[in-house]
XYZ file of C-alpha atoms in Angstrom:
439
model
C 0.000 0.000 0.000
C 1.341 3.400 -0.661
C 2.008 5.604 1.781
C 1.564 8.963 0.173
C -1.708 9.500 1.425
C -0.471 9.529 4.814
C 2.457 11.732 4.808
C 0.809 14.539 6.769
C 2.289 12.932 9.424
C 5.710 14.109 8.292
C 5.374 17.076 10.873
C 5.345 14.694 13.829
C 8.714 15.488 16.461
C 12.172 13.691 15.683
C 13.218 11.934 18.600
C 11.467 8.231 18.222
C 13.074 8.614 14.542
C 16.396 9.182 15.242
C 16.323 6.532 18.260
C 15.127 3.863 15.999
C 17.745 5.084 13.135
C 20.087 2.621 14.431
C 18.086 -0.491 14.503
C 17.284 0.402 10.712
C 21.132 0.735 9.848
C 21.702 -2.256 11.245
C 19.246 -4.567 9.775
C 18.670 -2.016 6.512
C 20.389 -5.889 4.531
C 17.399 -7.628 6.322
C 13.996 -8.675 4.750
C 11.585 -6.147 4.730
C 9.220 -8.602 7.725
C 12.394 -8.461 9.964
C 13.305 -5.185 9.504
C 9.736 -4.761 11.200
C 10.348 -7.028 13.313
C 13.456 -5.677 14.573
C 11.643 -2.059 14.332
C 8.665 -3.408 16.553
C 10.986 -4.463 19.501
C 12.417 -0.524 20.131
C 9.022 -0.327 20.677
C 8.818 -3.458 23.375
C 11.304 -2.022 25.065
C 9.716 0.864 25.775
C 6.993 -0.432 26.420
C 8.809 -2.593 29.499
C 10.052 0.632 30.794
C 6.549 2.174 30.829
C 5.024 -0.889 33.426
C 8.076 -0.655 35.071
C 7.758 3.236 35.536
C 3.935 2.653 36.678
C 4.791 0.207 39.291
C 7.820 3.293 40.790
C 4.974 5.569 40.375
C 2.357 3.499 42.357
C 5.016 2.289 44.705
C 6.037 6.215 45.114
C 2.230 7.022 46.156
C 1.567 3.785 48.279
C 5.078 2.676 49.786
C 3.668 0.593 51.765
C 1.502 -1.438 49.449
C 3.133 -3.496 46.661
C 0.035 -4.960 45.814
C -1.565 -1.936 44.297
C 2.080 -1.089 42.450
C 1.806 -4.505 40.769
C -1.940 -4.130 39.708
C -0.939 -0.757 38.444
C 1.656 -2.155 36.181
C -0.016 -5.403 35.237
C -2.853 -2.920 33.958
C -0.511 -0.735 31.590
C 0.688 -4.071 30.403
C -2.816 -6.324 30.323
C -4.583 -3.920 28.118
C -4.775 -5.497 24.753
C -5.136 -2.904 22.563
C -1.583 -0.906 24.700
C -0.080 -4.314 23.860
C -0.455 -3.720 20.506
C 0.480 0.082 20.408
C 3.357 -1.029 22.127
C 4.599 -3.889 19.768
C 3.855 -1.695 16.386
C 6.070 0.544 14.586
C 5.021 4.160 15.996
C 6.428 7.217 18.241
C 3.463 6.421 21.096
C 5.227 4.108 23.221
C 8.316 7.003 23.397
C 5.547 9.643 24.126
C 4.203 7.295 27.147
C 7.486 6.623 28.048
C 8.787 10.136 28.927
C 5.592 11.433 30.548
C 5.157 8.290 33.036
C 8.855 9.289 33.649
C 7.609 12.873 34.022
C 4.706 11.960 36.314
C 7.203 9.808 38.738
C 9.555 12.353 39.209
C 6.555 14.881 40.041
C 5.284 12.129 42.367
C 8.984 12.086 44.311
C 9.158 15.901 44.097
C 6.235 16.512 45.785
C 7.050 14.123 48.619
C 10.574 15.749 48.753
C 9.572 19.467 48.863
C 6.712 18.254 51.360
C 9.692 17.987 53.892
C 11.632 20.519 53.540
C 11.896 23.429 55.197
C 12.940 26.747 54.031
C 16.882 26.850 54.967
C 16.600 23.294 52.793
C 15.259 24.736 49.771
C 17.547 23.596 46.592
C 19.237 25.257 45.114
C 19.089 27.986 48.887
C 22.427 27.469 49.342
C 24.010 27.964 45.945
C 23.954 24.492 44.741
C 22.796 22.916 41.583
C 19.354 21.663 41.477
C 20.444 18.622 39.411
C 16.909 17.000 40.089
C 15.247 19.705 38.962
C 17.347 20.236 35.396
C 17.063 16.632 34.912
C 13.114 17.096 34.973
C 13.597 19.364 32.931
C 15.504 17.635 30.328
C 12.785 15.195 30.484
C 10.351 17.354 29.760
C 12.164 18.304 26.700
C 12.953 14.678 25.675
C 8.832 14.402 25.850
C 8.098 17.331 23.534
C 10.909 16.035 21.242
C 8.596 12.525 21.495
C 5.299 13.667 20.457
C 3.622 16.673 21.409
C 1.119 14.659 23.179
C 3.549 15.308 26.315
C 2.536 19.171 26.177
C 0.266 17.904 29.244
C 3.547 17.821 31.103
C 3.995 22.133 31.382
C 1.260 22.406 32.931
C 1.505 19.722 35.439
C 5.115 20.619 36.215
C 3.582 24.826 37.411
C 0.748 23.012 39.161
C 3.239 20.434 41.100
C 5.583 23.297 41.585
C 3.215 26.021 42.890
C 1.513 22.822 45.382
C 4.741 21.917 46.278
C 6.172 25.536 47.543
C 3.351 26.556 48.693
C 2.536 24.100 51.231
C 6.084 23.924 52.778
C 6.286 23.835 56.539
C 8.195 26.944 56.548
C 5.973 28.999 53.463
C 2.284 28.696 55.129
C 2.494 31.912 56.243
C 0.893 35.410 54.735
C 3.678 37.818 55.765
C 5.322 39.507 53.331
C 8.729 37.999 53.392
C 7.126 34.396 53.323
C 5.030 35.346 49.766
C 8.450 36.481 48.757
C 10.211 33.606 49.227
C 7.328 31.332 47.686
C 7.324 33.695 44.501
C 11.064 33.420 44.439
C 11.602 29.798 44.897
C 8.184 28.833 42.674
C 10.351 31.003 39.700
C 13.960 29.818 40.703
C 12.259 26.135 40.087
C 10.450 26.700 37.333
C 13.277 28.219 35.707
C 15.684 25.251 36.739
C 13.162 23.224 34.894
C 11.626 24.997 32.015
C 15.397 26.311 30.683
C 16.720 22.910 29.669
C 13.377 22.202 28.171
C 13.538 24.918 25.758
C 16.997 24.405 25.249
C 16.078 20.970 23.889
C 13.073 21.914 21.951
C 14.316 25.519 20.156
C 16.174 24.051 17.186
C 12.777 22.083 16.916
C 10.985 25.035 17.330
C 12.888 26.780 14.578
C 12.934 24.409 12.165
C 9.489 24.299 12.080
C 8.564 27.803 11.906
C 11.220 28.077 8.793
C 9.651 25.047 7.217
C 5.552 25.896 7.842
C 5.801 29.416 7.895
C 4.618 31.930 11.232
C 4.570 30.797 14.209
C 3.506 27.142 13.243
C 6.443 25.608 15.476
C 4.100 22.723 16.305
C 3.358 22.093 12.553
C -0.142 21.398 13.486
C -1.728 24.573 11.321
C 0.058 23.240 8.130
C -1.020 19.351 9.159
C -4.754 20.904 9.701
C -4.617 22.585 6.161
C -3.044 19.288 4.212
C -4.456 16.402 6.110
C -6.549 14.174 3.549
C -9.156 11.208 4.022
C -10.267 12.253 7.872
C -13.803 13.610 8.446
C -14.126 16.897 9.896
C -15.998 17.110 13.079
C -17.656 20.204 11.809
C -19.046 18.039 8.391
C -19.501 15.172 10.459
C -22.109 16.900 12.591
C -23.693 17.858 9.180
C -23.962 14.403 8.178
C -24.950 12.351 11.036
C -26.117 14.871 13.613
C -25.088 15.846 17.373
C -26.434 12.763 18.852
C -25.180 10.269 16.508
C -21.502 11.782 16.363
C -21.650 11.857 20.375
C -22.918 8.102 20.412
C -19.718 7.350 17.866
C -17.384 9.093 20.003
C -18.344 7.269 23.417
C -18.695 3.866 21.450
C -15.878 3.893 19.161
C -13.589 5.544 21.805
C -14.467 2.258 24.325
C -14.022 0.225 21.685
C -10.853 1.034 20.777
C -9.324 1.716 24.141
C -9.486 -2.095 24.723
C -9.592 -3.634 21.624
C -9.892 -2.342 17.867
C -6.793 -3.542 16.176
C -5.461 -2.632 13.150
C -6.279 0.461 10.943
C -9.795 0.301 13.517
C -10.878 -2.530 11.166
C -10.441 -5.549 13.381
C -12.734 -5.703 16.350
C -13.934 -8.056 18.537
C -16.751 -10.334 20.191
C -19.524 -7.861 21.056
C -19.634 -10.316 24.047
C -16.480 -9.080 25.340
C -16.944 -5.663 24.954
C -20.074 -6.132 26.954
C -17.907 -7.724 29.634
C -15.201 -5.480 29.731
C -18.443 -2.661 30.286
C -19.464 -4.954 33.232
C -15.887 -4.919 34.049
C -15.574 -0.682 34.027
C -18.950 -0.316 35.443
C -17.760 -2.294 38.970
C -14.141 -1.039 38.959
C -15.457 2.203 38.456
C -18.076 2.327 41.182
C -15.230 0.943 43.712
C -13.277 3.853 42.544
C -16.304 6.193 43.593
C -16.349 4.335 46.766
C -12.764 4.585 47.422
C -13.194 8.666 47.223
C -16.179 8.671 49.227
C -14.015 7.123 52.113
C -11.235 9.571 51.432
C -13.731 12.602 52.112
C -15.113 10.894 55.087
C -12.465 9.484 56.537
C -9.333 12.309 55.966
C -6.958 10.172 57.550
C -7.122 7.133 54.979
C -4.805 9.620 52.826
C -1.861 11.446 54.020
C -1.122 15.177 52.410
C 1.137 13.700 50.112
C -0.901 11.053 48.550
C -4.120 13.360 48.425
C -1.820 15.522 46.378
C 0.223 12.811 44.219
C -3.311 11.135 43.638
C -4.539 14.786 42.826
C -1.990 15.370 40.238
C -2.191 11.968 38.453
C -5.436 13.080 37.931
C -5.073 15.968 36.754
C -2.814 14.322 33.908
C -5.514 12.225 32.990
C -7.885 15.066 33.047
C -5.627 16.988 30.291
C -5.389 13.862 28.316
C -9.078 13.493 27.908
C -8.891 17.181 27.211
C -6.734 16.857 24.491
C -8.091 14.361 23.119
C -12.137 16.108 23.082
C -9.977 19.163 22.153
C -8.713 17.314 19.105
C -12.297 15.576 18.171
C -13.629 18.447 17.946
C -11.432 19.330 15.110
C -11.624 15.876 12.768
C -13.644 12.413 14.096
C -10.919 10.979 16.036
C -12.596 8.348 18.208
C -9.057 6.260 18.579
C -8.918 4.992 22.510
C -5.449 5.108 21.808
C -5.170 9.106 22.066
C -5.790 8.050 26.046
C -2.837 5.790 26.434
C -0.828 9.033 27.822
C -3.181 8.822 30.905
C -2.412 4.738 30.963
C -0.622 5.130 34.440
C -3.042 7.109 36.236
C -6.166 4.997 35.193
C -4.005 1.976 36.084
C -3.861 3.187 39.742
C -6.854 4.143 39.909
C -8.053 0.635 38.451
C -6.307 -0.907 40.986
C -7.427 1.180 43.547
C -10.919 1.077 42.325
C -10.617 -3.285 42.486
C -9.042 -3.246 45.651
C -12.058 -1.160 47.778
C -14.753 -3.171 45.548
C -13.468 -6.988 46.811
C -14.332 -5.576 50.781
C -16.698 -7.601 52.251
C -18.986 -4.389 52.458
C -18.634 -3.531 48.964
C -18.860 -7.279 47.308
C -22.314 -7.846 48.793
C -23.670 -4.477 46.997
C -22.467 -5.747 43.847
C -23.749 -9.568 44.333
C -27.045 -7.915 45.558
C -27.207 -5.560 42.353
C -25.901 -8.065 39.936
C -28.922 -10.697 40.928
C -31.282 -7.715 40.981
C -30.468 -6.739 37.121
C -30.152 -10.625 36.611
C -34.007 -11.007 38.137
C -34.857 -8.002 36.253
C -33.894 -9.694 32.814
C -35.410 -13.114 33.306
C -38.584 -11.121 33.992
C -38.426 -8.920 30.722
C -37.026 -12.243 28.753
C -40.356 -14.072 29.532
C -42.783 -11.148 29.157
C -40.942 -10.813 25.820
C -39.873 -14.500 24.844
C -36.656 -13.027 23.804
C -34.178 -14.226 27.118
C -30.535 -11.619 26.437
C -28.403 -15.074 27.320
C -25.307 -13.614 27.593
C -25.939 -10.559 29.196
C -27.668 -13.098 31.951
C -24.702 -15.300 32.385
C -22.437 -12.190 33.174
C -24.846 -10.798 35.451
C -25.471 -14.228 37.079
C -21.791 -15.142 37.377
C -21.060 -11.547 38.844
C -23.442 -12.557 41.913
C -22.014 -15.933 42.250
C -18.286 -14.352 42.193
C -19.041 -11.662 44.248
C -21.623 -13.238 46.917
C -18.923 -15.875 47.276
C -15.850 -13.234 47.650
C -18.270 -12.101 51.087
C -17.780 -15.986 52.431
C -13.674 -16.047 51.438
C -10.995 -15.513 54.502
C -9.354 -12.826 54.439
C -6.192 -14.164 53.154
C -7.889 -14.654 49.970
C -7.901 -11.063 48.857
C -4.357 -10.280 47.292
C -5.877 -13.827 45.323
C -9.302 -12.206 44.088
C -7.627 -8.914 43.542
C -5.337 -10.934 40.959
C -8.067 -12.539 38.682
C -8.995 -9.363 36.983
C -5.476 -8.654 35.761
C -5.075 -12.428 34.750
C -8.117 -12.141 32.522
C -6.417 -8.915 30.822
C -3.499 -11.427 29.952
C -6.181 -14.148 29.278
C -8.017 -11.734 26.628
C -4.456 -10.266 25.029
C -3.984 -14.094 23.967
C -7.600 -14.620 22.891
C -7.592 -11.170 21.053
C -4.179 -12.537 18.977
C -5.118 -15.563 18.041
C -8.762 -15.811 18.395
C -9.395 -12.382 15.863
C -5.850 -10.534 14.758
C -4.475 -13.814 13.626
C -7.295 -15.293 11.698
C -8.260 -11.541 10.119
C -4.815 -11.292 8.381
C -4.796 -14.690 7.146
């Protein structure tokens, strides 16, 4: 297939590019299938250092709890349609890469400003703020990736105002204390910020010599040349508000877990209706988990309400971006998400963990044989029974009523067999519909 369709993409950032360079030198005598392959495991190795980075970050928030680090990772690694992102030929798994890196270091900064005082402020007593220039460099590094890592500049002044401003020694309103917070919030953001745009000006200029103005994103001249993608603004001409919206939420779920391919190889319908189920009771333990928080203020220390605070607020920004983007061309690729992978991998685990109490299990055996009762009741007033829908709500209560009888020893166990399904449905996504479509 030629590729000239598709060479809007040309504006894209350098770095992935030049880091795969060598692996294309070196096998450039190879056959064009190896040359991919060799290609495709750059991107494995990123993708290793990604669920390794998500376990620090986890372990970083929750020290004390391994168990939540290792769901966190085995999520960025379990979800099938990441696994594939990760084992193609693309500049994503780099993009993920630096801003999980980002978001740890953020996560350690926090905790490390949180105990200082002012006479230990870096950088107070003349000396360089290495930590702080590295972040910096890696924020740079992220840009140079794929400008999906934009998300980091602002996280980076929120983490740094947070940070300053709640030190022991700067909760104070007189004068010489908002000094000093001004002055060390700028001498950071400086330490940071300057190696960045160090990194990223020759970037910068080529781009506004090559597109013209102040294009030094390239994403006016991509806008102006991009060919064969609908136009959110004709797409709502075409379909309608309530279709498009229906698309987006669909298409987006769809392909967040599995939609291989160019978006032409999908799945069961049965197991996007159970990874729904799946959502739908992680999610509400996540709801319950924050409902404890603001009850109970001392499940959380300051820190981890504000590391947990800022995760989300990357995964906020990511959705942004990507709704920001939609709203320009129909874009409903689950993918665009992946930056937030790490964050919604806590908070999955997070989410699982509160749901398996004893408490929270017999709501959701209790709700699951409700709905179940509910559809045996509509199947024989209709003589149409929804069999699998039925089996998954039925199975639910079984799991869930019996998770209320298990010891508690058993929990690390039940909090496992979610992530070992994610590794069960990678293989049955491979071979059971990627496989056989390409055959």
């Amino acid at each position: 297939m030629s590729i000239d369709p598709i060479r809007y993409e040309s504006h894209q950032p350098p770095l992935y590019y030049s880091l795969a360079v060598p692996f294309y030198r070196l096998t450039r005598f190879w056959p064009p299938v190896q040359q991919v392959i060799a290609l495709r495991f750059l991107s494995l190795l990123m993708g290793g250092g990604i669920v390794y980075i998500a376990y620090l970050v986890a372990r970083e928030v929750f020290p004390t709890n391994e168990v939540l680090a290792l769901g966190t990772a085995a999520f960025v690694a379990g979800v099938p349609m990441h696994l594939a992102m990760l084992a193609a030929v693309n500049n994503d798994g780099l993009a993920e890469l630096m801003l999980a890196g980002i978001l740890w270091m953020l996560v350690r900064y926090i905790k490390k400003e949180g105990e200082k005082g002012k006479e230990g402020a870096e950088g107070a007593e003349g000396r360089i703020p290495w930590r702080l220039i590295g972040l910096g460099v890696l924020v740079g590094l992220g840009m140079l990736a794929k400008t999906a890592t934009l998300v980091s500049i602002p996280l980076v002044l929120v983490a740094v105002v947070l940070a300053i401003s709640y030190r022991p020694s700067a909760i104070s309103h007189q004068p010489s204390a908002i000094r000093y917070r001004l002055s060390a919030i700028s001498y950071q953001l400086l330490a940071i910020f300057l190696p960045a745009l160090l990194l990223t000006l020759p970037w910068f200029v080529h781009n506004a010599s090559v597109y013209g103005g102040l294009d030094i994103l390239g994403w006016t001249r991509h806008d102006a040349i991009v060919v064969g993608q609908l136009r959110t603004a004709d797409g709502l001409a075409q379909y309608g508000v309530a279709r498009l919206a229906r698309d987006l939420l669909l298409t987006t779920f769809r392909s967040f877990w599995a939609q291989f391919g160019w978006m032409g190889v999908l799945v069961d319908e049965r197991i996007y209706l159970l990874l729904a189920l799946l959502c739908a009771i992680v999610g509400s333990g996540f709801l319950f988990y924050l409902a404890r928080v603001v009850r109970q203020r001392s499940v959380l220390s300051a820190y981890q309400k504000a590391a947990l605070g800022l995760l989300a607020l990357s995964a906020f920004l990511t959705l942004f971006s990507y709704l920001w983007y939609n709203c320009k061309f129909v874009q409903h690729q689950g993918r665009y998400l992946f930056p937030a992978l790490v964050p919604l991998g806590l908070f999955f685990a997070l989410g699982s963990r509160e749901i398996l109490s004893r408490e929270r299990a017999k709501i959701v055996a209790i709700l699951a044989l409700a709905g179940l009762l509910l559809l045996a009741a509509k199947g024989l007033l209709a003589s149409d029974f929804n069999k699998w829908s039925m089996a998954l709500l039925g199975g639910t209560a079984l799991a869930f009523g019996l998770k209320t009888l298990l010891p508690e020893r058993y929990d690390d166990f039940a909090f496992a067999l979610p992530y070992l399904g994610l590794f069960a449905l990678d293989a049955i996504c491979l071979f059971g519909f990627i496989v056989p479509y390409f055959r």
